[in-house]
PDB file of C-alpha atoms in Angstrom:
ATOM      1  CA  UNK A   1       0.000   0.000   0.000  1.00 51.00           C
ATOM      2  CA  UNK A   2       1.760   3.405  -0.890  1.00 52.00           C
ATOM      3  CA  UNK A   3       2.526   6.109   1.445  1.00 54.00           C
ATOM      4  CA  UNK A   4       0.188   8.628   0.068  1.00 52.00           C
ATOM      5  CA  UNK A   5      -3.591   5.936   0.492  1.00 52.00           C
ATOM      6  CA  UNK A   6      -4.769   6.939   3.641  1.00 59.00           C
ATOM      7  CA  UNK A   7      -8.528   7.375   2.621  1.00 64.00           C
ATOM      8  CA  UNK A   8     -10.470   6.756   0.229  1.00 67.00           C
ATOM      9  CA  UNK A   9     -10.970  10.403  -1.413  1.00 66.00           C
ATOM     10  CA  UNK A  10      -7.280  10.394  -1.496  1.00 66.00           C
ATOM     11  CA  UNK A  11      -6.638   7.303  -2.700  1.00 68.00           C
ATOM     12  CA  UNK A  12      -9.110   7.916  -5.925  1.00 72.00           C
ATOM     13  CA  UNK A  13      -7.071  11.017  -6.506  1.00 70.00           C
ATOM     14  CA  UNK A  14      -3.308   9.304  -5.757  1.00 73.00           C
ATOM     15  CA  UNK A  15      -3.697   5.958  -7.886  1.00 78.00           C
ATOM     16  CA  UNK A  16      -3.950   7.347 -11.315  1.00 82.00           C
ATOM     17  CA  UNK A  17      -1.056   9.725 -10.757  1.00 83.00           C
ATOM     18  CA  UNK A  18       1.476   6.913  -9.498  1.00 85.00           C
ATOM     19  CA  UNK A  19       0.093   4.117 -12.076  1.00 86.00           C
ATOM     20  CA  UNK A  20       0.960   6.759 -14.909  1.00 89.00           C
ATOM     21  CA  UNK A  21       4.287   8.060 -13.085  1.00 89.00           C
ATOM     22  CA  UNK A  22       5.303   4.314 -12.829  1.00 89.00           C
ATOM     23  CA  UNK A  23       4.158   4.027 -16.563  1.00 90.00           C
ATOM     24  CA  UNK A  24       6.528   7.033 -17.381  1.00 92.00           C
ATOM     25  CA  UNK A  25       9.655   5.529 -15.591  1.00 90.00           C
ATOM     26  CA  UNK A  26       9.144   1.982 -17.053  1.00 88.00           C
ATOM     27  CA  UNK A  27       9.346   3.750 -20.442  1.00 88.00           C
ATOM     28  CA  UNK A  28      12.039   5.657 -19.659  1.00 88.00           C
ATOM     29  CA  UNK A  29      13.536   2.842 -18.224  1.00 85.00           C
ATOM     30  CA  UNK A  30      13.333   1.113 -21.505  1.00 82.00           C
ATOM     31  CA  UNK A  31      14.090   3.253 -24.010  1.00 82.00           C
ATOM     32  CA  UNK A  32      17.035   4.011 -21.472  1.00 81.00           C
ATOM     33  CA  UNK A  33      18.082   0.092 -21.333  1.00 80.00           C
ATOM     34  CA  UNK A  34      17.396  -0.240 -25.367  1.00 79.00           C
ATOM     35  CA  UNK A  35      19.390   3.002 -26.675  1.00 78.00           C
ATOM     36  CA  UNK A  36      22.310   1.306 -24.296  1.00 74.00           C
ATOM     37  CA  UNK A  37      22.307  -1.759 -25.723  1.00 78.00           C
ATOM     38  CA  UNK A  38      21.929  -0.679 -29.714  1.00 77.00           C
ATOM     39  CA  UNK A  39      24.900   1.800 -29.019  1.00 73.00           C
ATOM     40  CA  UNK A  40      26.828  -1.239 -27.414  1.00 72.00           C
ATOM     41  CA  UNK A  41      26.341  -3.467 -30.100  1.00 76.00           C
ATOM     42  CA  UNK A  42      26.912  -0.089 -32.628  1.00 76.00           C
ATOM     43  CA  UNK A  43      30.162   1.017 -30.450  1.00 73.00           C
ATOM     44  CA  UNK A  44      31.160  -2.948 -30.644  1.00 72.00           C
ATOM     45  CA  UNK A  45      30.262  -3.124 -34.449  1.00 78.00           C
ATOM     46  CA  UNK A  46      29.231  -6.935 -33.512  1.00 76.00           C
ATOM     47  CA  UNK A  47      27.315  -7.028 -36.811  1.00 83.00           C
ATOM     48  CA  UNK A  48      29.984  -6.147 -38.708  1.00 84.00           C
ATOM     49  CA  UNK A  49      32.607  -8.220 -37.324  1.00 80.00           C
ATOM     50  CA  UNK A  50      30.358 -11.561 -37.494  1.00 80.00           C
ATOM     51  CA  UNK A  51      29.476 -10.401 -41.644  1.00 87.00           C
ATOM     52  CA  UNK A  52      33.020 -10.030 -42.246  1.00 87.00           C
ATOM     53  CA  UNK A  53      34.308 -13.174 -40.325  1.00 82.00           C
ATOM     54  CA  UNK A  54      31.867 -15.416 -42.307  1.00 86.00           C
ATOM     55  CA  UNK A  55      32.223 -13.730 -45.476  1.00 90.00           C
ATOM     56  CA  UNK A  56      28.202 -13.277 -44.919  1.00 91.00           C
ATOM     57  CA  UNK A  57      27.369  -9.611 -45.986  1.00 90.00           C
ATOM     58  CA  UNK A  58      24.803 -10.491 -48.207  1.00 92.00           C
ATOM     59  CA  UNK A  59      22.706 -11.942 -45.349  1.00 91.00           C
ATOM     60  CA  UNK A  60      23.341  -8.494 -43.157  1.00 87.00           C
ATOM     61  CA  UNK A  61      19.232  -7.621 -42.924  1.00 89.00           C
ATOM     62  CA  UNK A  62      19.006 -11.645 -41.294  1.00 91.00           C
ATOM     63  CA  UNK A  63      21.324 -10.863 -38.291  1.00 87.00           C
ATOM     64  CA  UNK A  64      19.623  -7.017 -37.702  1.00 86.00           C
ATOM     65  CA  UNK A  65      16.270  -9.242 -37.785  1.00 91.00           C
ATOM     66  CA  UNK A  66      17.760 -11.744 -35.787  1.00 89.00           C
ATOM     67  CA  UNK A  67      18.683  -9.594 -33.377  1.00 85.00           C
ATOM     68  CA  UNK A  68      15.733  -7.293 -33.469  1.00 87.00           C
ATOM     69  CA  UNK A  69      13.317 -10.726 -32.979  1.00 91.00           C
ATOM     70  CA  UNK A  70      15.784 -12.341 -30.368  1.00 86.00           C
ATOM     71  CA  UNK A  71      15.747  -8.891 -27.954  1.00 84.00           C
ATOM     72  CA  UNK A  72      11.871  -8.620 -28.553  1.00 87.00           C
ATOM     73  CA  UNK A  73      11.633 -12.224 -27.198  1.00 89.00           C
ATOM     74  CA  UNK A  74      14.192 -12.146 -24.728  1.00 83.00           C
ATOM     75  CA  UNK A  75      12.708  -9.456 -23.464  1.00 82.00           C
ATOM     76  CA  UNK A  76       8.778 -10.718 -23.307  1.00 85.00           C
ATOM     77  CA  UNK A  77      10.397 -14.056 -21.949  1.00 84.00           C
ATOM     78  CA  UNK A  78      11.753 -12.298 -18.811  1.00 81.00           C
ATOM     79  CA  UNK A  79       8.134 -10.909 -17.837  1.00 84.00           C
ATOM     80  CA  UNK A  80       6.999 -14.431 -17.302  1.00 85.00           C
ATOM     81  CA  UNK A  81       8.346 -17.980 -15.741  1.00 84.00           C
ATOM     82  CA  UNK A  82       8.484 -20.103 -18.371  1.00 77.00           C
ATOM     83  CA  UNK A  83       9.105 -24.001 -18.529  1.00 79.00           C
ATOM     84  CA  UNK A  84      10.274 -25.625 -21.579  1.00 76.00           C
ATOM     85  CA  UNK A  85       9.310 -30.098 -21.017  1.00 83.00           C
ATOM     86  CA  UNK A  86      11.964 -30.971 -23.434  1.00 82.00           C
ATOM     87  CA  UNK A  87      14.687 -33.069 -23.869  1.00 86.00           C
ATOM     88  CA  UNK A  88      18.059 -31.862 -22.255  1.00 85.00           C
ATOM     89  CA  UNK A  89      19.604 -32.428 -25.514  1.00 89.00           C
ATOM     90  CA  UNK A  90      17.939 -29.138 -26.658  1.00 88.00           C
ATOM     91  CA  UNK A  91      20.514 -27.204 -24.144  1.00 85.00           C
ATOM     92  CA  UNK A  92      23.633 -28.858 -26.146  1.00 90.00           C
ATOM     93  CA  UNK A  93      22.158 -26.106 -29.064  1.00 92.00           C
ATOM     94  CA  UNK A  94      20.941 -23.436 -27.157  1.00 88.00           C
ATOM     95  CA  UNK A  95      24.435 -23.476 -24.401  1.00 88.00           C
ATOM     96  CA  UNK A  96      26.577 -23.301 -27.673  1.00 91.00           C
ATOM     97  CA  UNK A  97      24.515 -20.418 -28.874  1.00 89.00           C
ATOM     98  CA  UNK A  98      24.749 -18.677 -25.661  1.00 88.00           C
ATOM     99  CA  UNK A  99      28.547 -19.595 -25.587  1.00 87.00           C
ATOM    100  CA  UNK A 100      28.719 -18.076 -29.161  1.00 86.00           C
ATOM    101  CA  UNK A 101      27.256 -15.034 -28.189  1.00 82.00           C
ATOM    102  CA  UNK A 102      29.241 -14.629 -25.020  1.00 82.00           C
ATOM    103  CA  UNK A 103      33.001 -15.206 -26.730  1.00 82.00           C
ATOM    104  CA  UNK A 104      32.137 -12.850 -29.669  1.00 78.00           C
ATOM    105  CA  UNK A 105      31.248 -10.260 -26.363  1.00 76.00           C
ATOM    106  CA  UNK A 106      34.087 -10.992 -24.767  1.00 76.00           C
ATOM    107  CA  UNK A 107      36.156 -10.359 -28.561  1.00 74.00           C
ATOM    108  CA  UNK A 108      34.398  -7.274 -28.727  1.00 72.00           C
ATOM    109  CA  UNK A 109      35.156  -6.082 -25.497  1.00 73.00           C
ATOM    110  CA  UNK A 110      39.043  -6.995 -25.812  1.00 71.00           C
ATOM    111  CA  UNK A 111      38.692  -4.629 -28.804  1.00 69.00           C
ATOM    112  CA  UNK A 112      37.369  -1.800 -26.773  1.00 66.00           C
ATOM    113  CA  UNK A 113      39.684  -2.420 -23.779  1.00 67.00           C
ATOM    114  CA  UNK A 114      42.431  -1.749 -26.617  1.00 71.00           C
ATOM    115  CA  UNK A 115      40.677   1.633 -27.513  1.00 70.00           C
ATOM    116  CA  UNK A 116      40.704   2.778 -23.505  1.00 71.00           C
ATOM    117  CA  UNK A 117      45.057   3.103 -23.443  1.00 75.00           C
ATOM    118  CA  UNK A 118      44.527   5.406 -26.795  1.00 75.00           C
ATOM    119  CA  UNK A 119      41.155   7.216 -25.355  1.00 73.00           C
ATOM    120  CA  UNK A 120      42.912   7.882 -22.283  1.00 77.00           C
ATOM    121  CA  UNK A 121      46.295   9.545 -23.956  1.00 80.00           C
ATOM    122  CA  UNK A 122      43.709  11.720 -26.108  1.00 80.00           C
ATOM    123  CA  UNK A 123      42.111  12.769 -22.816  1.00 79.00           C
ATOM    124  CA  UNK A 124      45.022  13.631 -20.826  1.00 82.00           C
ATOM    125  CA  UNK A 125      44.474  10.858 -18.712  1.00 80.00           C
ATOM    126  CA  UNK A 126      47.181   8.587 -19.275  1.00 80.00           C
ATOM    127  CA  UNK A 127      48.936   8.235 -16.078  1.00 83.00           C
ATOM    128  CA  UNK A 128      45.500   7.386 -14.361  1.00 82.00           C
ATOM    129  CA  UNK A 129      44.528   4.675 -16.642  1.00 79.00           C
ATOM    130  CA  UNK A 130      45.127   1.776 -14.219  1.00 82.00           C
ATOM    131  CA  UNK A 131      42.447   3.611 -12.017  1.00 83.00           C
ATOM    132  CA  UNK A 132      40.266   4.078 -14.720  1.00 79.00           C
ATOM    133  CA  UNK A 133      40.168  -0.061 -15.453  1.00 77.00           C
ATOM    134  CA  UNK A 134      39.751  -0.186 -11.637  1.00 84.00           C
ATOM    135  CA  UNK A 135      36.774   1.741 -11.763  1.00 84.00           C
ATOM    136  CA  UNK A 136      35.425   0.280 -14.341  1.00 79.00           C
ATOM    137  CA  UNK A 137      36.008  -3.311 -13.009  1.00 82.00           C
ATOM    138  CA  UNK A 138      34.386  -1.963  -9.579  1.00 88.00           C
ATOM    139  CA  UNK A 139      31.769  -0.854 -10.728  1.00 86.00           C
ATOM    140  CA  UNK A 140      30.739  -3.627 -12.057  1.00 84.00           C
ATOM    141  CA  UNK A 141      31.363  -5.829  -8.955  1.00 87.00           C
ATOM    142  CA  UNK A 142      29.240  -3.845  -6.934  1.00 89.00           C
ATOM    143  CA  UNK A 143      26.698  -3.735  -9.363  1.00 86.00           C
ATOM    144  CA  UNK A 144      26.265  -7.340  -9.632  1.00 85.00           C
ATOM    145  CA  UNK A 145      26.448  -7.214  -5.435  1.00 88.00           C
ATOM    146  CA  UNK A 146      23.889  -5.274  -5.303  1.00 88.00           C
ATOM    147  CA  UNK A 147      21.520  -6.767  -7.990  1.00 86.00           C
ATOM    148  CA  UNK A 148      22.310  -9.976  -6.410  1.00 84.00           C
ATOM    149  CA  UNK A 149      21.762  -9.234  -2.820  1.00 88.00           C
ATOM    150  CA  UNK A 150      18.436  -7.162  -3.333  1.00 87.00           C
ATOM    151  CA  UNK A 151      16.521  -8.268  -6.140  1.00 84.00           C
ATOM    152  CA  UNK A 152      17.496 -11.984  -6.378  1.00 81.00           C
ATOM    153  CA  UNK A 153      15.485 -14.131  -3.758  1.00 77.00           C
ATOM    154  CA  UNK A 154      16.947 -17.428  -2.533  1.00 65.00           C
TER     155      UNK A 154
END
């Protein structure tokens, strides 16, 4: 029950006003989440990199589809619990898909983590780059910490 409901009158008032202020974050959360993940996979050129390595060009619209289709899904599939009664020979496809995705990731971040020494020099931030990949590293530690120690349940 929210802070504002204490009676009735109020509560007709107050409910419309924080259903459409949650509506306005959740979209703001998403467009926020979504313009962060096109520019990562833009900054990353993943696209590119996977057309080029399997001489594949021609078939460029099929992996912007697939990826357009695979986030839609991904994302729909996270709003509900879903159960799949299949084999387990069906993860032997989908873990080397997932392992797929995450080494060309992991390429594509080497790449980047190549860019920071040059990004750094151009800055005028060269002799704190070591604290710079510390941050960075940090950051993400605590970040999983936290998402793991408040919104995970055991």
């Amino acid at each position: 029950m929210s802070f504002f409901m204490k009676t009735k009158k109020t509560k007709r008032i107050i409910m419309p006003i924080e259903s459409v202020l949650v509506m306005i974050i959740g979209l703001a959360g998403g467009l926020a989440v979504g313009g962060g993940f096109v520019a990562f996979l833009t900054v990353l050129g993943v696209v590119p990199r996977v057309t080029q390595l399997t001489k594949t060009q021609r078939l460029l619209s099929y992996y912007v589809w697939a990826i357009i289709v695979g986030t839609q899904l991904g994302s729909w599939a996270s709003l509900y619990t879903i159960s799949f009664n299949q084999s387990a020979l069906w993860l032997i496809p989908i873990g080397l898909a997932a392992g797929t995705f995450v080494g060309m990731l992991a390429a594509a971040l080497t790449e980047v983590l190549n860019v920071l020494p040059i990004l750094a020099k151009r800055i005028g931030v060269i002799d704190r780059i070591v604290l710079l990949l510390m941050a960075i590293a940090l950051g993400k530690m605590c970040g999983s910490l936290f998402h793991w120690i408040f919104f995970v349940e055991n």
